Amino acid sequence: MTTPENPTATAPGERIEDVDVSVEMQGSFLEYAYSVIYSRALPDARDGLKPVQRRILYQMTEMGLRPDRGHVKSARVVGDVMGKLHPHGDASIYDAMVRLTQDFILRVPLIDGHGNFGSLDDGPAAPRYTEARLHAAALAMTDGLDEDVVNFVPNYDNQLTQPEVLPAAFPNLLVNGASGIAVGMATNMAPHNLVEVVGAARHLLHNPRATLDDLMAFVPGPDLPTGGTISGLAGVRDAYATGRGQFKTRAKVAVEAISARKQGLVVTELPYLVGPEKVIEKIKDGVTSKKLSGISDVTDLTDRRHGLRLVIGIKTGFSPDAVLEQLYRFTPLEDSFNINNVALVDGGPRTLGLRELLQVYIDHRLSVVTRRSQYRLARKKERLHLVEGLLIAILDIDEVIQVIRASDDSETARTRLIEVFDLSQVQAEYILELRLRRLTKFSLIELEAERDQLRNEIAALEAILASPKRIRQVVSDELEEVAERFGTPRRTLLTEARPSIATTTSRKNTPVLELADTPCRVYLSTTGRILRVDVAPDAPESIAAPAVRRRTKHDAIRSMIVTSSRTELGAVTNLGRLIRFSPIDLPNVPENSIQLGAGVKISEYIALGNPKSKERVIGLVSLETQEPFAIGTRFGVVKRVTPGNYPNRPDFEVISLKAGDSVVGVDSAPDGTEFVFVTNEAQLLRFFSSTVRPQGASAAGMAGINLGAGAEVIFFGAVDAASDVVVATISGSSQALTGMDVSRAKVSALDEFPAKGRATGGVRAHSFLKGEDQLTLAWAGPAPAHAVGSDGAVRKLPESGAKRDASGTLLDAAVASIGSSL
């Protein structure tokens, strides 16, 4: 013990060592930092999971909490994970579990929660009140764990084992993103669309030298669970190239009439990780501090049935557009997201770009499929070995029984079986354990069938393992299957420009935006995709357009409008409704980069009616020209709409339709053009547009073509007869299923069809052969006609020059639509 005379003396059995505090702090800090980085904060680049998330999914799989079974208390899951795998507190486990259930955080949730699992503004209920089970997507993450596809490591007390990484049937890290703060580093990754990421992974799988631009054709940008708009994609490309970048997200806002005399801003989508209560709080603070003006009230009408709906009332005399610009500036309706793609690769933290993230995942899946195939091959060889032994025993069963009965013990019986029948020890042991009921003739037939099947399966597995190309194909096919099962449409709109504002006022009252009003062309494809192509202000259409034709491949074009980026356009639907919109926030695709499937679905860009109404866009028109446009309907009605003086509403009825009628075509109709109707009975009528006088928006039109009983119009358009115009028709049977008919196609010059008067029956446009009774598709426009399948891929049509009443030639593949080419 210590004494005044000897202060360093110790009591018997004690030991005191002098330690340098700086050395001790350095060592302890490094151990702590290592633990946080590798065991808590950063996800693994292969399965995109942190250790606690991986342990939760694995333990829930071990507990049998499948999607087809009932939910169990979250507290039970937390307890099992904490007791068996995770050496930390229950709070951290439950927090991670909650995140795996939240569809506003993850693009593809992995746990199916029942109860209050929180929101962006409120925390979840306690684990004793909530219940959970695995989502179907989680089974794809854990599928194959029992087939030696990954390594298992000991748990914290070396009593159990846990997977080092999950097999991960889809790229979870890119799809669901990740966030975490470690010591000296952090990760913040945005979610993406599963279908797009899988498409990029499959492309890289088959094209190892694919560039970043190639991959970005599949993954143009993040797809956030809460939707919204990402404006400015330069930061996204930086992140995909270097692993670090930034982009801005904006809420989806529309100007609506909330009462007879009052307008309001209706927010239906918010930036990622921004809750409505946070927005309301910032708006109130801004109004109080005089930063925001023109706002009368804010009402949160969000519910489970209709989703997010935040209504911001605008005071009388204030421009909704100007107020919205203030809100974007001073509230979280516009927010920034900083991408920092840090993940664990080969046991160390790395900052990864898009290509590296996909490559790490692909390498992981190749390893998983290889190990799984090796495991299955070994098991099937073992089973084949036993089956072959059983077949030997059954074929000479009497002698087998005699050998066993004559043996003193099982060891002797095993030895004699091996000697007499030339069996292996495993086969002999299996025969000794054989039940007598297996010694039937039917069992012999079953065993022979099983043997043949096993040989085929073994040959298939050996072929896969012998060919890296086949292994890659297996990985690709499995990725495609996962995308089909769990893929959903894109929710976030990507745009290079600042998002435009849906407004009920005219363009003259809209605040001036920073972007210039540049000349452009707006394309609508027959598959329903829309895009904008900016052109040089001094480049005429005749010069700019051919460059696109030479270098691009695209869907067939339904409508093309020469306009400017801030000019107001109208989308006419099959229900006779015209919806105003501005092309300023359409995806701007360079002239030399238009590819198959470019642009966005127009149904995601403008608000169509109730899905039950099956409303779809038929064509585009310009609302600021002095030329009328024409509409043709299914019942043969034609209407030229008087230019200008349109109702001052965001959408309005542009033709009064009879019950059951619908719009089949819309086109610009200046004097000098001709109208073309084609019916399903193969009648074609062409007449001059000047015979149809323009009418106001509320008019019902006039007779265009005289239809026979049961006939209907399948195509209407306006053409310039002075140019090279062709007519394409495709015949088929009304009894055949869509896409299953063996169709015949014909392309003829419009000159083959004589012009007739309006309201007549026209002339024969196609001769039907046996089994054909209708036209399934028709189109008239500038040569050449451009046909595509239901997937947007190009289909080959016959050469032009057929007689008007010819029967056409057989098609190689089904055609879904016909339009003009770029």
XYZ file of N, CA and C in Angstrom, residues 5 100 121 168 186 245-246 325 421 432 479 532 539 574 578 591 665 669 705 759 765 809:
66
model
N 6.015 7.896 2.822
C 7.403 7.739 2.456
C 7.574 7.090 1.084
N -36.683 0.524 -42.344
C -36.886 -0.480 -43.381
C -38.350 -0.635 -43.766
N -42.635 13.844 -39.965
C -42.797 14.827 -38.900
C -42.932 14.204 -37.511
N -28.771 -10.613 -51.895
C -29.232 -9.373 -52.538
C -29.545 -9.579 -54.022
N -18.912 10.251 -43.809
C -20.363 10.072 -43.791
C -20.803 9.586 -45.152
N -21.802 14.902 -55.334
C -22.526 15.873 -56.147
C -23.715 16.422 -55.370
N -24.432 17.330 -56.005
C -25.590 17.958 -55.363
C -26.658 18.239 -56.414
N -42.762 31.597 -56.213
C -41.330 31.851 -56.296
C -40.761 32.223 -54.930
N -22.047 -56.047 -54.182
C -22.701 -55.242 -55.227
C -21.845 -54.062 -55.699
N -29.190 -49.811 -46.188
C -29.519 -50.404 -44.890
C -30.659 -49.656 -44.197
N -32.167 -10.742 -62.548
C -32.395 -9.310 -62.348
C -33.658 -8.853 -63.075
N -38.684 17.664 -75.431
C -38.411 18.942 -76.092
C -37.009 18.902 -76.672
N -31.652 28.880 -86.636
C -31.668 27.685 -87.478
C -33.093 27.377 -87.880
N -58.637 11.971 -75.711
C -59.701 11.230 -76.396
C -61.083 11.593 -75.882
N -59.061 19.696 -73.676
C -57.772 20.308 -73.976
C -57.145 20.776 -72.672
N -30.200 17.307 -79.950
C -30.615 16.760 -81.235
C -29.913 15.452 -81.574
N -58.200 11.680 -83.559
C -57.099 12.388 -84.178
C -57.230 13.884 -84.026
N -54.703 22.527 -89.000
C -55.542 22.480 -90.190
C -55.643 23.826 -90.889
N -67.311 11.835 -92.266
C -67.380 10.661 -93.126
C -68.658 9.910 -92.809
N -68.688 14.164 -95.843
C -69.891 13.423 -95.451
C -70.251 12.326 -96.451
N -59.848 1.023 -99.228
C -58.435 1.277 -98.943
C -57.625 0.015 -98.705
N -48.939 -7.338 -97.439
C -48.023 -8.463 -97.223
C -47.952 -8.796 -95.745
